[in-house]
mmCIF file of C-alpha atoms and ligand atoms in Angstrom:
data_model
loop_
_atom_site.group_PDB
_atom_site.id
_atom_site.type_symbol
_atom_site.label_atom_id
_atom_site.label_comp_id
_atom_site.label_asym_id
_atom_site.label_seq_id
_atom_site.Cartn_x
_atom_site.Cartn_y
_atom_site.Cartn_z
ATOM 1 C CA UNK A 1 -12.713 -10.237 6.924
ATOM 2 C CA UNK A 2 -13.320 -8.058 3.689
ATOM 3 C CA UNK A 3 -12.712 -5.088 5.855
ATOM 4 C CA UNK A 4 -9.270 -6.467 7.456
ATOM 5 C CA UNK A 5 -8.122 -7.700 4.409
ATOM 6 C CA UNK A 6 -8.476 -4.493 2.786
ATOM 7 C CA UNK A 7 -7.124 -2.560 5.621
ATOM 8 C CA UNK A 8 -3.924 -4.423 5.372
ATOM 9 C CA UNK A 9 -3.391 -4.041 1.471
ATOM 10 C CA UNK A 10 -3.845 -0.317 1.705
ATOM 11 C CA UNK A 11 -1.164 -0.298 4.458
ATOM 12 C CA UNK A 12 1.144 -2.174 1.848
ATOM 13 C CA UNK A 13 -0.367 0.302 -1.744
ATOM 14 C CA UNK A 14 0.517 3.106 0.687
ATOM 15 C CA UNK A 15 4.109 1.956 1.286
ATOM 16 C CA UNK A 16 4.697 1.303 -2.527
ATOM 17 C CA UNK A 17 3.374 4.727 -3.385
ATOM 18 C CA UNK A 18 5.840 6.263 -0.857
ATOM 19 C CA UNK A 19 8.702 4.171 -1.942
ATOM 20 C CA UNK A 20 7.910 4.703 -5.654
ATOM 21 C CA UNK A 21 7.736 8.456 -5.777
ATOM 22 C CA UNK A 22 11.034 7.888 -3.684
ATOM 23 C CA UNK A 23 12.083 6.777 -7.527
ATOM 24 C CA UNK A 24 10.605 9.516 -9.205
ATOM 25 C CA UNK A 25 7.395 7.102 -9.830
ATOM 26 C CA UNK A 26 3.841 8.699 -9.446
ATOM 27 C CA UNK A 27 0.913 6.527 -8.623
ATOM 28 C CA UNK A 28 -3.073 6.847 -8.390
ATOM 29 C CA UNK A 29 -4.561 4.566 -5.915
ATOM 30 C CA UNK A 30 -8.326 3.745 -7.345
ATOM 31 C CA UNK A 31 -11.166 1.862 -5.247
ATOM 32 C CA UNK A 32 -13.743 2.677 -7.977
ATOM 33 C CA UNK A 33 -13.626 -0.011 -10.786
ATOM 34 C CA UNK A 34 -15.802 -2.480 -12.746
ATOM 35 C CA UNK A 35 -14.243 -5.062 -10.732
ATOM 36 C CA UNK A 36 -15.311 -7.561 -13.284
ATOM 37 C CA UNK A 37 -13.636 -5.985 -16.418
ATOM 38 C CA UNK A 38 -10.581 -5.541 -14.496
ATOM 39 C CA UNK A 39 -10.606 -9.299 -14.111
ATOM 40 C CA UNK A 40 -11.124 -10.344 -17.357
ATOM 41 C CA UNK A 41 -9.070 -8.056 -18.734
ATOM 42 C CA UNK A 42 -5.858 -9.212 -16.238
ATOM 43 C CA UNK A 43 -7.252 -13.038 -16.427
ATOM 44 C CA UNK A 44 -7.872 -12.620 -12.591
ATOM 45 C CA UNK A 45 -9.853 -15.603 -11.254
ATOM 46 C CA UNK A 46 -13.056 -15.578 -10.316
ATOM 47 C CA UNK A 47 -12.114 -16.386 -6.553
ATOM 48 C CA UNK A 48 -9.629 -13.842 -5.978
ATOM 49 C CA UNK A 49 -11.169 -10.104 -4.822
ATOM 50 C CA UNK A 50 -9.495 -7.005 -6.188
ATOM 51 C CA UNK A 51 -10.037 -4.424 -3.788
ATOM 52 C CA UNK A 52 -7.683 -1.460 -5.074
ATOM 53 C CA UNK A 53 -5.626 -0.620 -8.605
ATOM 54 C CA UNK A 54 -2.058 1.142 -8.110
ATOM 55 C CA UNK A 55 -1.433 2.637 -11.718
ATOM 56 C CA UNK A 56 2.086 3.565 -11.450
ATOM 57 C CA UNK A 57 4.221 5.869 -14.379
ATOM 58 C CA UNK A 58 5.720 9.509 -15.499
ATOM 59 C CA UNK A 59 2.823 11.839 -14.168
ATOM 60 C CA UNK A 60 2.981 14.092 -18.166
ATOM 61 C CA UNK A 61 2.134 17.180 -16.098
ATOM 62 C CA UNK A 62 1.366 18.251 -12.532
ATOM 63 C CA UNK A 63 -2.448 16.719 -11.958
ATOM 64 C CA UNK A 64 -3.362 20.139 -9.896
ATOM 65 C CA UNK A 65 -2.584 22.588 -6.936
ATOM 66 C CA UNK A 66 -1.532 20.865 -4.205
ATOM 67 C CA UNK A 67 -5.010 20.753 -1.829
ATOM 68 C CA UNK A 68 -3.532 20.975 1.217
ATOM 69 C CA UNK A 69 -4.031 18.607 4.452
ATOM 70 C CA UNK A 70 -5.647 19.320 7.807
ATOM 71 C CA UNK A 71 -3.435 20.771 10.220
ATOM 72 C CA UNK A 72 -1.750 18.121 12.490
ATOM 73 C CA UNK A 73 -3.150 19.301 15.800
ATOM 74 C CA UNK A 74 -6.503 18.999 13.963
ATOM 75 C CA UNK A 75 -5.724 14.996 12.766
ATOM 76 C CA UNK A 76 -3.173 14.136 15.647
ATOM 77 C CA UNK A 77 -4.047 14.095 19.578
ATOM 78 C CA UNK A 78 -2.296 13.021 22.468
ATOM 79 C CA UNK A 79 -3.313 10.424 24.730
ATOM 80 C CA UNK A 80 -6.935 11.534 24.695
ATOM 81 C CA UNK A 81 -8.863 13.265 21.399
ATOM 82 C CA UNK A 82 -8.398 16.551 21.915
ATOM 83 C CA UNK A 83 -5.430 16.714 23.499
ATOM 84 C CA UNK A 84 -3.048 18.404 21.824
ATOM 85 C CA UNK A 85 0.567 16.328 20.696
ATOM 86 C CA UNK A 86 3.748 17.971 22.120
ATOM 87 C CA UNK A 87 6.046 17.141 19.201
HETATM 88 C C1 FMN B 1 -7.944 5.054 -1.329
HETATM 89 C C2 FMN B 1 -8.127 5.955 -2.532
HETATM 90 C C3 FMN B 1 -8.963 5.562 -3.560
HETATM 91 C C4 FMN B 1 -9.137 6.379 -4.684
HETATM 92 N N1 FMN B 1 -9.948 5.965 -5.688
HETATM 93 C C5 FMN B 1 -10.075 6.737 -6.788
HETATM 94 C C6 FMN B 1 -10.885 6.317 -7.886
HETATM 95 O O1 FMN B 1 -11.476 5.250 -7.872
HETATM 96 N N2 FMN B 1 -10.987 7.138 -8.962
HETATM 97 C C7 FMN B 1 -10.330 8.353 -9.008
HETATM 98 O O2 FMN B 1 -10.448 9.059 -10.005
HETATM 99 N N3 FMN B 1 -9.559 8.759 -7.989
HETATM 100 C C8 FMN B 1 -9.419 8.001 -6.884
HETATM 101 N N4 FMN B 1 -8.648 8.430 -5.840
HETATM 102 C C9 FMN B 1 -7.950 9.726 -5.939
HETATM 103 C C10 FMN B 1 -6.680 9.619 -6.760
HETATM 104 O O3 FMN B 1 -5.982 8.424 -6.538
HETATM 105 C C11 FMN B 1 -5.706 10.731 -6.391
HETATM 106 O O4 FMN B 1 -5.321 10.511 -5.079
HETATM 107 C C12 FMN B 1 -6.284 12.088 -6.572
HETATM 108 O O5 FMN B 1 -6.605 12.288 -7.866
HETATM 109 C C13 FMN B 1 -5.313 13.188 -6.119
HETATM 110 O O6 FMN B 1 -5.276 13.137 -4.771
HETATM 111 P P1 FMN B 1 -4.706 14.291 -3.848
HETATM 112 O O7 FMN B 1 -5.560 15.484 -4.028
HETATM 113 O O8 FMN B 1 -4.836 13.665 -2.483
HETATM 114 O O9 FMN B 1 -3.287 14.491 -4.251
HETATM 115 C C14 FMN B 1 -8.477 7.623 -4.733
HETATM 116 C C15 FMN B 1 -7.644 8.013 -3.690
HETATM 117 C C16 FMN B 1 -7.472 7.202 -2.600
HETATM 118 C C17 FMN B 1 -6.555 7.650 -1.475
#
């Protein structure tokens, strides 16, 4: 269940971080938190899990060079892995 659940928020954080920067709005997605401290300091009850924080805002500067991403025809297959995808 833990694993669904948080499968299906990060489809949603995803979507808001797209649409935000669509607004000029940078975000941070962040998995690693004192999950307790982040309750008590939103007055989150004890019987609701927080399993992500979006921080959204005015990035003051660039954050770094842009990494890169792995090719598509390394990510994306067709059919079967391996295959390459005829776009
Ligand atoms: C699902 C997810 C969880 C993340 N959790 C953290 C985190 O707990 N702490 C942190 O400093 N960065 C975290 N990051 C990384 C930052 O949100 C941010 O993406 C990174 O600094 C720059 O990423 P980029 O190189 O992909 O642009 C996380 C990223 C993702 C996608």
């Amino acid at each position: 269940m833990e694993a669904w659940v948080n499968r299906h928020v990060m489809l949603a954080v995803a979507h808001l971080m797209i649409v935000a920067k669509s607004f000029g709005v940078d975000s941070c997605p962040m998995e690693g938190f004192a999950g307790d401290q982040i309750k008590a300091a939103f007055g989150i009850p004890e019987t609701v899990d927080v399993c992500c924080l979006l921080p959204l805002g005015y990035a003051a500067e660039p954050s770094k060079a842009y990494g890169g991403r792995f090719p598509l025809e390394q990510v994306f297959f067709s059919n079967e892995y391996g295959q390459p995808l005829q776009l």
